[in-house]
Backbone as JSON Lines, residues from 0, in Angstrom:
{"i":0,"aa":"X","n":[6.63,17.63,-6.23],"ca":[8.32,17.19,-5.36],"c":[8.11,16.04,-5.74]}
{"i":1,"aa":"X","n":[9.55,15.26,-6.1],"ca":[9.94,14.18,-5.89],"c":[9.84,13.13,-4.89]}
{"i":2,"aa":"X","n":[9.54,11.99,-5.04],"ca":[8.71,10.96,-3.79],"c":[9.9,10.23,-3.82]}
{"i":3,"aa":"X","n":[10.05,9.58,-2.08],"ca":[10.47,8.17,-1.59],"c":[9.84,6.93,-1.93]}
{"i":4,"aa":"X","n":[10.05,6.03,-2.26],"ca":[8.9,5.15,-2.49],"c":[9.94,4.0,-2.07]}
{"i":5,"aa":"X","n":[9.12,2.7,-1.64],"ca":[9.99,1.41,-0.94],"c":[8.89,0.28,-1.44]}
{"i":6,"aa":"X","n":[9.59,-0.46,-2.31],"ca":[8.54,-1.48,-2.64],"c":[9.05,-3.35,-2.28]}
{"i":7,"aa":"X","n":[8.7,-3.56,-1.12],"ca":[9.06,-4.29,-0.71],"c":[8.5,-5.49,-0.88]}
{"i":8,"aa":"X","n":[8.94,-6.64,-0.31],"ca":[8.45,-8.12,-0.09],"c":[8.96,-9.36,0.27]}
{"i":9,"aa":"X","n":[8.88,-10.32,0.23],"ca":[9.77,-11.91,0.56],"c":[10.42,-12.49,-0.85]}
{"i":10,"aa":"X","n":[11.46,-13.08,-0.46],"ca":[12.12,-13.32,-1.74],"c":[11.42,-13.69,-2.24]}
{"i":11,"aa":"X","n":[11.48,-13.82,-4.0],"ca":[11.27,-14.08,-5.02],"c":[9.77,-13.7,-4.85]}
{"i":12,"aa":"X","n":[9.87,-12.48,-4.68],"ca":[8.68,-11.54,-5.52],"c":[8.39,-10.86,-6.11]}
{"i":13,"aa":"X","n":[9.44,-10.9,-6.79],"ca":[9.51,-9.63,-8.25],"c":[9.78,-8.54,-7.84]}
{"i":14,"aa":"X","n":[10.52,-8.33,-7.24],"ca":[11.49,-6.86,-6.88],"c":[12.49,-7.09,-7.83]}
{"i":15,"aa":"X","n":[13.36,-7.36,-8.25],"ca":[14.37,-7.26,-8.98],"c":[13.71,-6.77,-10.6]}
{"i":16,"aa":"X","n":[12.36,-7.51,-10.95],"ca":[11.79,-7.71,-11.87],"c":[11.04,-6.45,-12.35]}
{"i":17,"aa":"X","n":[10.25,-6.28,-11.32],"ca":[9.62,-4.71,-10.86],"c":[10.26,-3.41,-10.91]}
{"i":18,"aa":"X","n":[11.87,-3.61,-10.9],"ca":[12.81,-2.85,-10.91],"c":[12.58,-2.19,-12.21]}
{"i":19,"aa":"X","n":[13.43,-4.05,-13.11],"ca":[13.86,-3.84,-14.3],"c":[12.9,-3.3,-15.23]}
{"i":20,"aa":"X","n":[11.81,-3.57,-14.86],"ca":[10.53,-3.13,-16.0],"c":[9.95,-1.44,-15.8]}
{"i":21,"aa":"X","n":[10.39,-1.08,-14.4],"ca":[10.59,0.93,-13.91],"c":[11.77,1.37,-14.79]}
{"i":22,"aa":"X","n":[12.51,0.9,-15.1],"ca":[13.52,1.0,-15.77],"c":[13.15,1.34,-17.03]}
{"i":23,"aa":"X","n":[12.39,0.5,-17.68],"ca":[11.98,0.1,-19.05],"c":[11.36,0.53,-19.81]}
{"i":24,"aa":"X","n":[10.22,1.19,-18.84],"ca":[9.26,2.13,-18.86],"c":[9.7,4.08,-19.06]}
{"i":25,"aa":"X","n":[10.74,4.53,-18.46],"ca":[11.02,5.32,-18.51],"c":[12.23,5.33,-19.74]}
{"i":26,"aa":"X","n":[12.36,4.3,-19.56],"ca":[13.81,4.99,-20.65],"c":[12.97,4.29,-22.52]}
{"i":27,"aa":"X","n":[12.06,3.71,-22.46],"ca":[10.72,3.59,-23.89],"c":[10.76,5.19,-23.49]}
{"i":28,"aa":"X","n":[10.48,6.24,-22.85],"ca":[10.15,7.48,-23.08],"c":[10.86,8.3,-23.48]}
{"i":29,"aa":"X","n":[11.84,7.42,-23.41],"ca":[13.51,8.69,-23.7],"c":[13.79,9.22,-22.7]}
{"i":30,"aa":"X","n":[13.7,8.72,-21.26],"ca":[14.27,9.71,-19.74],"c":[15.2,8.93,-19.24]}
{"i":31,"aa":"X","n":[16.54,9.33,-18.95],"ca":[17.66,8.77,-18.17],"c":[17.52,8.26,-16.89]}
{"i":32,"aa":"X","n":[17.12,7.04,-15.94],"ca":[17.71,6.4,-15.05],"c":[18.8,6.56,-14.68]}
{"i":33,"aa":"X","n":[18.97,6.35,-13.54],"ca":[19.9,5.29,-12.87],"c":[19.68,4.52,-11.9]}
{"i":34,"aa":"X","n":[20.39,3.46,-11.96],"ca":[20.07,2.12,-11.15],"c":[21.63,1.46,-10.57]}
{"i":35,"aa":"X","n":[21.41,1.58,-9.28],"ca":[22.27,0.8,-8.28],"c":[21.46,0.04,-7.69]}
{"i":36,"aa":"X","n":[22.76,-0.51,-6.8],"ca":[22.94,-1.61,-5.7],"c":[23.81,-1.28,-4.44]}
{"i":37,"aa":"X","n":[23.22,-1.71,-3.5],"ca":[24.42,-2.14,-2.6],"c":[25.52,-2.85,-3.25]}
{"i":38,"aa":"X","n":[26.89,-2.81,-2.86],"ca":[28.49,-3.27,-3.48],"c":[27.96,-4.42,-2.54]}
{"i":39,"aa":"X","n":[27.27,-4.58,-1.27],"ca":[27.91,-6.13,-0.35],"c":[26.76,-6.83,-1.14]}
{"i":40,"aa":"X","n":[25.89,-7.11,-2.57],"ca":[25.33,-7.93,-2.49],"c":[26.29,-8.19,-4.13]}
{"i":41,"aa":"X","n":[26.91,-9.68,-3.44],"ca":[28.14,-9.68,-4.39],"c":[28.06,-11.33,-4.85]}
{"i":42,"aa":"X","n":[26.6,-11.46,-4.8],"ca":[25.95,-13.11,-5.14],"c":[26.06,-12.77,-6.6]}
{"i":43,"aa":"X","n":[25.82,-11.71,-8.28],"ca":[26.31,-11.8,-9.11],"c":[26.45,-9.92,-9.01]}
{"i":44,"aa":"X","n":[27.14,-9.65,-10.59],"ca":[27.37,-8.64,-10.74],"c":[26.44,-7.67,-10.92]}
{"i":45,"aa":"X","n":[25.32,-8.16,-11.76],"ca":[24.26,-7.17,-11.65],"c":[23.11,-7.45,-11.85]}
{"i":46,"aa":"X","n":[22.09,-6.53,-11.98],"ca":[20.45,-6.76,-11.32],"c":[19.96,-8.31,-11.89]}
{"i":47,"aa":"X","n":[19.66,-8.77,-11.83],"ca":[19.14,-9.98,-12.66],"c":[17.78,-10.57,-11.62]}
{"i":48,"aa":"X","n":[16.76,-10.96,-12.87],"ca":[15.25,-11.39,-12.35],"c":[15.05,-12.61,-12.48]}
{"i":49,"aa":"X","n":[14.06,-12.96,-11.43],"ca":[14.16,-14.39,-11.86],"c":[13.65,-15.18,-13.35]}
{"i":50,"aa":"X","n":[13.0,-13.74,-14.17],"ca":[12.99,-14.12,-15.56],"c":[13.99,-14.18,-16.41]}
{"i":51,"aa":"X","n":[14.71,-14.03,-15.72],"ca":[16.55,-14.06,-16.88],"c":[16.82,-12.53,-17.52]}
{"i":52,"aa":"X","n":[15.98,-11.32,-16.76],"ca":[16.48,-10.26,-17.51],"c":[17.65,-10.14,-16.63]}
{"i":53,"aa":"X","n":[18.24,-9.38,-16.99],"ca":[19.82,-8.76,-16.52],"c":[20.15,-7.22,-16.94]}
{"i":54,"aa":"X","n":[20.71,-6.35,-15.54],"ca":[20.61,-5.09,-16.38],"c":[22.22,-4.95,-15.0]}
{"i":55,"aa":"X","n":[23.31,-4.64,-16.28],"ca":[24.8,-3.79,-15.1],"c":[23.99,-2.59,-14.14]}
{"i":56,"aa":"X","n":[24.19,-2.25,-13.44],"ca":[24.02,-1.06,-12.61],"c":[24.77,0.14,-12.93]}
{"i":57,"aa":"X","n":[24.67,0.97,-12.7],"ca":[25.47,1.99,-13.22],"c":[26.71,3.05,-12.37]}
{"i":58,"aa":"X","n":[26.29,2.0,-11.17],"ca":[27.47,2.44,-9.82],"c":[26.85,1.55,-8.67]}
{"i":59,"aa":"X","n":[28.02,0.63,-8.27],"ca":[27.17,0.08,-6.83],"c":[27.61,0.76,-5.08]}
{"i":60,"aa":"X","n":[26.94,0.76,-4.49],"ca":[26.82,1.82,-3.14],"c":[28.02,0.89,-2.3]}
{"i":61,"aa":"X","n":[28.79,1.57,-1.82],"ca":[29.75,0.6,-0.8],"c":[29.03,0.92,0.65]}
{"i":62,"aa":"X","n":[29.77,0.39,1.7],"ca":[29.3,0.34,2.68],"c":[29.39,1.61,3.19]}
{"i":63,"aa":"X","n":[30.05,2.7,2.79],"ca":[30.8,3.71,3.6],"c":[30.73,4.64,2.77]}
{"i":64,"aa":"X","n":[29.89,4.61,1.43],"ca":[29.7,5.75,0.31],"c":[28.28,6.38,0.78]}
{"i":65,"aa":"X","n":[28.36,7.88,0.61],"ca":[27.5,8.79,0.35],"c":[26.6,8.36,-1.08]}
{"i":66,"aa":"X","n":[25.3,8.56,-0.93],"ca":[24.66,8.04,-2.12],"c":[24.36,9.2,-2.93]}
{"i":67,"aa":"X","n":[24.54,10.41,-1.92],"ca":[24.37,12.07,-2.04],"c":[25.81,12.58,-3.36]}
{"i":68,"aa":"X","n":[27.03,12.09,-2.81],"ca":[27.8,12.08,-3.74],"c":[28.02,11.61,-5.01]}
{"i":69,"aa":"X","n":[27.31,9.71,-4.75],"ca":[27.38,9.18,-5.87],"c":[25.94,9.47,-7.28]}
{"i":70,"aa":"X","n":[25.31,10.12,-6.31],"ca":[23.6,10.31,-7.59],"c":[24.27,11.39,-8.18]}
{"i":71,"aa":"X","n":[25.3,12.51,-7.63],"ca":[25.67,14.13,-7.46],"c":[26.54,13.29,-9.14]}
{"i":72,"aa":"X","n":[27.42,12.58,-8.73],"ca":[28.86,12.88,-9.64],"c":[28.16,11.66,-10.84]}
{"i":73,"aa":"X","n":[27.33,10.83,-10.64],"ca":[26.71,10.19,-12.38],"c":[25.9,11.45,-12.5]}
{"i":74,"aa":"X","n":[24.92,12.0,-11.76],"ca":[24.0,12.73,-12.6],"c":[24.62,14.12,-13.38]}
{"i":75,"aa":"X","n":[25.94,14.29,-12.58],"ca":[26.33,15.85,-13.81],"c":[26.94,15.08,-14.84]}
{"i":76,"aa":"X","n":[27.79,13.6,-14.98],"ca":[28.2,13.0,-15.83],"c":[27.0,12.89,-17.27]}
{"i":77,"aa":"X","n":[26.03,12.92,-16.64],"ca":[24.96,12.39,-17.9],"c":[24.52,13.99,-18.7]}
{"i":78,"aa":"X","n":[24.04,13.67,-19.9],"ca":[24.37,14.6,-21.57],"c":[22.8,14.9,-20.74]}
{"i":79,"aa":"X","n":[21.92,14.2,-20.29],"ca":[20.56,14.43,-19.88],"c":[20.0,14.66,-18.61]}
{"i":80,"aa":"X","n":[18.83,15.06,-17.92],"ca":[18.27,15.01,-16.99],"c":[17.97,13.6,-16.24]}
{"i":81,"aa":"X","n":[18.39,13.71,-14.99],"ca":[17.98,12.0,-14.74],"c":[16.39,11.83,-14.1]}
{"i":82,"aa":"X","n":[15.98,10.99,-14.65],"ca":[14.27,11.28,-14.84],"c":[14.17,10.62,-13.03]}
{"i":83,"aa":"X","n":[14.85,8.72,-12.97],"ca":[14.39,8.22,-12.07],"c":[16.04,7.36,-11.34]}
{"i":84,"aa":"X","n":[15.82,7.34,-9.96],"ca":[16.63,6.85,-9.13],"c":[15.95,5.52,-9.01]}
{"i":85,"aa":"X","n":[16.72,3.82,-9.5],"ca":[16.25,3.13,-8.81],"c":[17.83,1.89,-8.31]}
{"i":86,"aa":"X","n":[16.84,1.73,-6.83],"ca":[18.19,0.99,-5.61],"c":[17.07,0.05,-6.01]}
{"i":87,"aa":"X","n":[18.17,-1.41,-5.84],"ca":[17.83,-2.94,-5.79],"c":[18.42,-3.1,-4.78]}
{"i":88,"aa":"X","n":[18.09,-4.15,-3.86],"ca":[18.55,-5.03,-3.02],"c":[18.68,-3.76,-1.61]}
{"i":89,"aa":"X","n":[17.86,-2.68,-2.04],"ca":[17.86,-1.3,-0.54],"c":[18.28,-2.06,0.94]}
{"i":90,"aa":"X","n":[17.75,-3.01,1.01],"ca":[18.12,-3.36,2.69],"c":[19.05,-3.24,2.95]}
{"i":91,"aa":"X","n":[20.15,-3.73,2.18],"ca":[21.28,-3.93,2.31],"c":[22.21,-2.33,2.53]}
{"i":92,"aa":"X","n":[21.66,-1.57,2.92],"ca":[22.07,-0.19,2.42],"c":[22.33,0.15,4.47]}
{"i":93,"aa":"X","n":[22.69,1.56,4.54],"ca":[22.54,1.85,6.02],"c":[21.45,3.09,6.09]}
{"i":94,"aa":"X","n":[21.23,3.34,7.35],"ca":[20.04,4.21,7.87],"c":[20.6,5.81,7.01]}
{"i":95,"aa":"X","n":[21.98,5.92,7.13],"ca":[22.51,7.18,6.55],"c":[22.09,7.14,5.17]}
{"i":96,"aa":"X","n":[22.58,6.37,4.11],"ca":[22.32,6.77,2.69],"c":[21.19,5.74,2.41]}
{"i":97,"aa":"X","n":[19.96,5.98,3.14],"ca":[18.49,5.81,3.21],"c":[18.27,7.5,3.28]}
{"i":98,"aa":"X","n":[18.66,8.13,4.21],"ca":[18.5,9.45,4.56],"c":[18.7,10.2,3.21]}
{"i":99,"aa":"X","n":[20.07,9.94,2.97],"ca":[20.35,10.25,1.5],"c":[19.37,10.16,0.09]}
{"i":100,"aa":"X","n":[19.05,8.71,0.36],"ca":[17.88,8.67,-0.98],"c":[17.02,10.08,-0.56]}
{"i":101,"aa":"X","n":[16.05,10.16,0.12],"ca":[15.29,11.36,0.5],"c":[16.19,12.14,0.22]}
{"i":102,"aa":"X","n":[17.31,12.61,0.39],"ca":[17.39,14.14,-0.11],"c":[17.98,13.83,-1.55]}
{"i":103,"aa":"X","n":[17.78,12.78,-2.28],"ca":[17.96,13.06,-3.91],"c":[16.41,13.39,-4.19]}
{"i":104,"aa":"X","n":[15.33,12.56,-3.55],"ca":[14.12,12.69,-3.79],"c":[13.86,14.34,-3.28]}
{"i":105,"aa":"X","n":[13.71,14.78,-2.27],"ca":[13.55,15.9,-2.26],"c":[14.21,17.45,-2.38]}
{"i":106,"aa":"X","n":[15.53,17.5,-2.42],"ca":[16.54,18.36,-2.68],"c":[16.82,17.9,-4.72]}
{"i":107,"aa":"X","n":[16.81,17.06,-5.02],"ca":[16.89,16.93,-6.32],"c":[16.17,16.59,-7.15]}
{"i":108,"aa":"X","n":[15.08,16.64,-6.48],"ca":[13.48,16.98,-6.94],"c":[13.55,15.3,-8.26]}
{"i":109,"aa":"X","n":[14.38,14.11,-7.64],"ca":[14.0,12.94,-8.45],"c":[13.49,12.02,-7.55]}
{"i":110,"aa":"X","n":[12.7,11.37,-8.56],"ca":[11.74,10.0,-7.6],"c":[13.09,8.9,-7.62]}
{"i":111,"aa":"X","n":[13.0,8.84,-6.1],"ca":[13.68,7.4,-6.1],"c":[12.52,5.84,-5.74]}
{"i":112,"aa":"X","n":[13.18,5.03,-6.49],"ca":[12.28,3.74,-6.29],"c":[13.24,2.77,-5.4]}
{"i":113,"aa":"X","n":[12.88,2.42,-4.63],"ca":[14.09,1.41,-3.91],"c":[13.14,-0.03,-3.2]}
{"i":114,"aa":"X","n":[13.88,-0.99,-3.41],"ca":[13.46,-2.14,-3.78],"c":[14.37,-3.09,-2.78]}
{"i":115,"aa":"X","n":[13.43,-3.69,-1.75],"ca":[14.06,-5.01,-1.03],"c":[13.2,-5.36,-0.15]}
{"i":116,"aa":"X","n":[13.84,-6.18,0.71],"ca":[13.07,-6.77,2.06],"c":[12.9,-6.49,2.85]}
{"i":117,"aa":"X","n":[11.94,-6.64,3.36],"ca":[12.02,-5.76,5.32],"c":[12.96,-6.45,6.31]}
{"i":118,"aa":"X","n":[12.88,-7.96,6.19],"ca":[13.03,-8.65,7.72],"c":[14.26,-9.51,7.06]}
{"i":119,"aa":"X","n":[15.08,-9.86,7.66],"ca":[15.96,-11.3,7.78],"c":[14.93,-12.58,8.06]}
{"i":120,"aa":"X","n":[16.32,-13.19,7.71],"ca":[15.5,-14.89,8.19],"c":[15.56,-15.07,9.64]}
{"i":121,"aa":"X","n":[15.81,-14.3,10.82],"ca":[14.65,-14.29,11.96],"c":[13.99,-13.08,12.18]}
{"i":122,"aa":"X","n":[13.3,-12.21,10.99],"ca":[12.31,-11.84,11.55],"c":[12.84,-10.02,12.19]}
{"i":123,"aa":"X","n":[14.46,-10.08,11.44],"ca":[14.4,-9.0,12.62],"c":[14.63,-8.15,10.76]}
{"i":124,"aa":"X","n":[14.6,-6.65,11.17],"ca":[14.51,-5.8,10.39],"c":[15.55,-5.57,9.64]}
{"i":125,"aa":"X","n":[16.37,-5.67,8.51],"ca":[17.31,-4.92,8.4],"c":[17.65,-3.46,8.64]}
{"i":126,"aa":"X","n":[18.59,-2.65,8.71],"ca":[18.99,-0.87,8.5],"c":[17.74,-0.34,8.02]}
{"i":127,"aa":"X","n":[18.42,-0.64,6.26],"ca":[17.88,0.07,4.94],"c":[16.94,-0.14,5.34]}
{"i":128,"aa":"X","n":[16.06,-1.62,5.43],"ca":[14.29,-1.64,5.38],"c":[13.84,-1.21,6.47]}
{"i":129,"aa":"X","n":[14.24,-0.92,8.01],"ca":[14.3,-0.2,8.4],"c":[13.62,1.03,8.53]}
{"i":130,"aa":"X","n":[14.79,1.89,8.19],"ca":[14.61,3.49,7.62],"c":[13.39,3.97,6.49]}
{"i":131,"aa":"X","n":[13.56,2.98,5.58],"ca":[13.11,2.86,4.63],"c":[11.82,3.14,5.05]}
{"i":132,"aa":"X","n":[10.74,2.62,5.86],"ca":[9.64,2.56,6.44],"c":[9.28,3.24,7.22]}
{"i":133,"aa":"X","n":[10.4,3.75,7.83],"ca":[10.53,5.36,8.27],"c":[9.98,6.16,8.17]}
{"i":134,"aa":"X","n":[10.92,6.29,5.81],"ca":[11.09,7.61,5.79],"c":[9.96,7.71,4.31]}
{"i":135,"aa":"X","n":[9.46,6.8,3.71],"ca":[9.21,6.84,2.41],"c":[7.85,7.73,2.83]}
{"i":136,"aa":"X","n":[8.14,8.19,1.37],"ca":[6.12,8.76,1.09],"c":[5.42,7.52,1.02]}
{"i":137,"aa":"X","n":[5.98,6.22,0.24],"ca":[4.96,5.39,-0.33],"c":[5.65,4.57,0.16]}
{"i":138,"aa":"X","n":[4.59,3.14,0.68],"ca":[4.97,1.92,0.87],"c":[4.01,0.96,-0.04]}
{"i":139,"aa":"X","n":[4.79,0.19,-0.66],"ca":[4.45,-0.93,-1.42],"c":[4.62,-2.34,-1.41]}
{"i":140,"aa":"X","n":[3.79,-3.33,-0.76],"ca":[4.36,-4.66,-0.72],"c":[4.18,-5.45,-2.03]}
{"i":141,"aa":"X","n":[5.2,-6.26,-2.33],"ca":[5.13,-6.93,-3.5],"c":[4.22,-8.18,-2.93]}
{"i":142,"aa":"X","n":[3.92,-9.13,-3.66],"ca":[3.41,-9.72,-2.28],"c":[4.07,-10.92,-3.61]}
{"i":143,"aa":"X","n":[4.13,-12.86,-3.34],"ca":[4.68,-14.6,-3.11],"c":[3.76,-14.89,-2.71]}
{"i":144,"aa":"X","n":[3.95,-16.28,-3.15],"ca":[3.01,-17.07,-2.3],"c":[3.84,-18.14,-1.49]}
{"i":145,"aa":"X","n":[3.65,-18.5,-0.09],"ca":[3.97,-19.78,0.09],"c":[3.63,-20.84,0.16]}
{"i":146,"aa":"X","n":[4.97,-22.24,0.0],"ca":[4.5,-23.51,-0.17],"c":[3.38,-23.56,-0.09]}
{"i":147,"aa":"X","n":[2.2,-23.38,0.88],"ca":[1.0,-23.7,0.99],"c":[-0.05,-22.94,0.7]}
{"i":148,"aa":"X","n":[0.69,-22.29,0.13],"ca":[-0.29,-21.57,-0.98],"c":[-0.99,-19.83,-0.4]}
{"i":149,"aa":"X","n":[-0.41,-20.15,0.87],"ca":[-0.71,-18.7,2.32],"c":[-0.1,-17.69,1.47]}
{"i":150,"aa":"X","n":[-0.16,-15.99,1.42],"ca":[0.55,-15.53,1.08],"c":[1.93,-15.16,2.07]}
{"i":151,"aa":"X","n":[3.51,-15.1,1.34],"ca":[4.37,-15.27,2.07],"c":[4.36,-14.09,2.67]}
{"i":152,"aa":"X","n":[5.52,-13.78,3.4],"ca":[5.4,-12.54,4.24],"c":[6.95,-12.84,4.87]}
{"i":153,"aa":"X","n":[7.66,-13.86,5.25],"ca":[8.84,-14.06,5.93],"c":[9.93,-14.9,4.63]}
{"i":154,"aa":"X","n":[10.92,-14.73,5.54],"ca":[12.09,-15.3,4.46],"c":[12.95,-16.33,4.81]}
{"i":155,"aa":"X","n":[12.44,-18.03,5.23],"ca":[13.5,-18.78,5.75],"c":[14.75,-19.22,5.05]}
{"i":156,"aa":"X","n":[15.82,-19.26,6.08],"ca":[16.96,-19.86,5.37],"c":[17.46,-21.0,5.59]}
{"i":157,"aa":"X","n":[17.89,-22.28,4.25],"ca":[17.93,-23.28,4.27],"c":[19.24,-23.63,4.51]}
{"i":158,"aa":"X","n":[19.88,-24.4,5.05],"ca":[20.94,-25.3,5.03],"c":[21.0,-26.42,4.42]}
{"i":159,"aa":"X","n":[21.11,-26.94,2.82],"ca":[20.53,-28.2,2.31],"c":[19.13,-28.28,2.47]}
{"i":160,"aa":"X","n":[18.29,-29.25,3.07],"ca":[17.03,-28.95,3.03],"c":[17.02,-28.54,4.75]}
{"i":161,"aa":"X","n":[17.56,-28.12,5.29],"ca":[17.05,-27.9,6.61],"c":[16.9,-26.44,6.64]}
{"i":162,"aa":"X","n":[16.16,-25.56,7.49],"ca":[16.01,-24.49,8.24],"c":[16.83,-24.32,8.65]}
{"i":163,"aa":"X","n":[17.4,-23.71,9.2],"ca":[18.43,-22.65,9.83],"c":[18.23,-21.15,10.38]}
{"i":164,"aa":"X","n":[17.81,-21.06,11.82],"ca":[17.28,-19.82,12.33],"c":[18.97,-19.23,13.3]}
{"i":165,"aa":"X","n":[20.22,-19.66,13.02],"ca":[21.07,-18.83,13.74],"c":[21.68,-18.61,12.52]}
{"i":166,"aa":"X","n":[22.94,-17.51,12.92],"ca":[23.64,-16.72,11.98],"c":[23.57,-15.31,11.62]}
{"i":167,"aa":"X","n":[24.45,-14.99,10.98],"ca":[24.85,-13.6,10.74],"c":[23.46,-13.2,9.97]}
{"i":168,"aa":"X","n":[23.49,-11.77,10.01],"ca":[22.02,-11.47,9.33],"c":[22.4,-11.8,7.24]}
{"i":169,"aa":"X","n":[23.95,-11.39,7.01],"ca":[24.01,-11.18,5.73],"c":[24.69,-12.75,5.59]}
{"i":170,"aa":"X","n":[24.35,-13.49,4.47],"ca":[25.29,-14.84,4.31],"c":[24.94,-14.79,2.47]}
{"i":171,"aa":"X","n":[25.7,-13.59,2.25],"ca":[26.05,-13.74,0.63],"c":[27.31,-14.53,-0.1]}
{"i":172,"aa":"X","n":[27.91,-14.52,1.07],"ca":[29.69,-15.16,0.47],"c":[29.82,-16.23,1.03]}
{"i":173,"aa":"X","n":[30.27,-17.56,0.8],"ca":[31.2,-18.06,1.4],"c":[30.13,-19.28,1.56]}
{"i":174,"aa":"X","n":[28.81,-18.75,2.36],"ca":[27.88,-20.09,3.07],"c":[26.98,-20.23,1.58]}
{"i":175,"aa":"X","n":[27.01,-22.07,1.85],"ca":[25.96,-22.76,0.98],"c":[24.58,-22.58,1.46]}
{"i":176,"aa":"X","n":[23.61,-20.92,1.29],"ca":[22.48,-20.94,2.03],"c":[21.61,-20.86,0.68]}
{"i":177,"aa":"X","n":[20.18,-21.4,1.1],"ca":[19.0,-20.87,0.3],"c":[18.14,-20.22,0.54]}
{"i":178,"aa":"X","n":[17.1,-19.21,-0.26],"ca":[15.51,-19.2,0.76],"c":[14.54,-19.3,0.14]}
{"i":179,"aa":"X","n":[14.07,-19.73,1.2],"ca":[12.43,-20.03,0.89],"c":[11.64,-18.69,1.41]}
{"i":180,"aa":"X","n":[10.72,-18.71,0.48],"ca":[9.47,-17.75,1.28],"c":[8.27,-18.17,1.95]}
{"i":181,"aa":"X","n":[7.62,-17.78,3.15],"ca":[7.34,-18.89,4.18],"c":[5.92,-17.44,3.93]}
{"i":182,"aa":"X","n":[4.95,-17.98,4.93],"ca":[3.69,-17.45,5.2],"c":[3.86,-17.43,6.91]}
{"i":183,"aa":"X","n":[3.37,-16.36,7.95],"ca":[3.82,-16.54,9.09],"c":[3.32,-18.3,9.8]}
{"i":184,"aa":"X","n":[2.63,-18.79,9.85],"ca":[2.47,-20.04,10.02],"c":[3.52,-21.26,9.9]}
{"i":185,"aa":"X","n":[3.42,-21.54,8.52],"ca":[4.36,-22.45,8.09],"c":[6.08,-21.88,8.95]}
{"i":186,"aa":"X","n":[6.44,-20.5,8.6],"ca":[7.69,-19.79,9.11],"c":[7.94,-20.57,11.03]}
{"i":187,"aa":"X","n":[6.78,-19.76,11.75],"ca":[6.53,-20.7,13.17],"c":[6.58,-21.66,13.19]}
{"i":188,"aa":"X","n":[6.26,-22.21,12.38],"ca":[5.72,-24.28,12.26],"c":[7.46,-25.01,12.04]}
{"i":189,"aa":"X","n":[8.24,-23.97,11.62],"ca":[9.89,-24.99,10.64],"c":[10.77,-24.3,11.8]}
{"i":190,"aa":"X","n":[10.31,-22.78,12.45],"ca":[11.28,-22.59,13.57],"c":[11.38,-23.27,15.28]}
{"i":191,"aa":"X","n":[10.45,-23.89,15.06],"ca":[9.89,-24.77,15.89],"c":[8.73,-23.83,17.41]}
{"i":192,"aa":"X","n":[8.87,-22.43,17.01],"ca":[7.42,-21.37,17.59],"c":[6.67,-22.22,18.53]}
{"i":193,"aa":"X","n":[5.76,-23.0,17.61],"ca":[4.85,-23.64,17.87],"c":[4.82,-25.21,19.11]}
{"i":194,"aa":"X","n":[6.11,-25.26,19.58],"ca":[6.37,-26.74,20.24],"c":[6.1,-26.55,21.59]}
C-alpha cells in the first residue's frame, strides 16, 4: 500500500531541491511522476530550487480544486502508470485537499510526497501543514541553520532589514517581504518575547 509523506522544514531547508531530486530519481528509472503545487504560489510559475534547478508543474491546484479530480484527470491522460505524486508548497493546500492526497495514496495506491513548511512567520500552523501532520504516514524534517549556527525551526518575515510579526499569513503578491530561517532563541529575541 502506498503512503502519504510530509517532508517539512524552515525556509531555505532545501524542500524544492529535494522534490526535484525525487522526481529525477523516479524518472531516471523510467517511472512517470506528476509534479504539482498550489496555484496561490505565484512568486514563480515553476518549481525552483535555490540551486537553480527549475521544473514546470504538470498542473496547479486552485484554492477550491479537488486534488482527487486533478490527479485522476492527469493520470488518465498519461500513457504510463503514475509512480508518484510530488507536491511543492503543500502548506498552502486546504485540509480537504490534503485529505485528497491521502485518498491518492490509499485508493489509487500512488505514493504522495508533500513538501512544505509547518508554520508561518507568527509560528501558526498553515492549514495544509496541520492536516499533513495529522494524516501522514511518514514525517521527515529537512534541516537548515539559523544565522547563529543553531538548527532553524521558525520563519521570520522581514520588510527591508526589520522583522515584522503582523500581517496576513500569506504574503506572496504585492508585498516586498523576505524570510529568514531562525532558531527558537533568535526568533524570540527578534519578536520581543524576551522583553
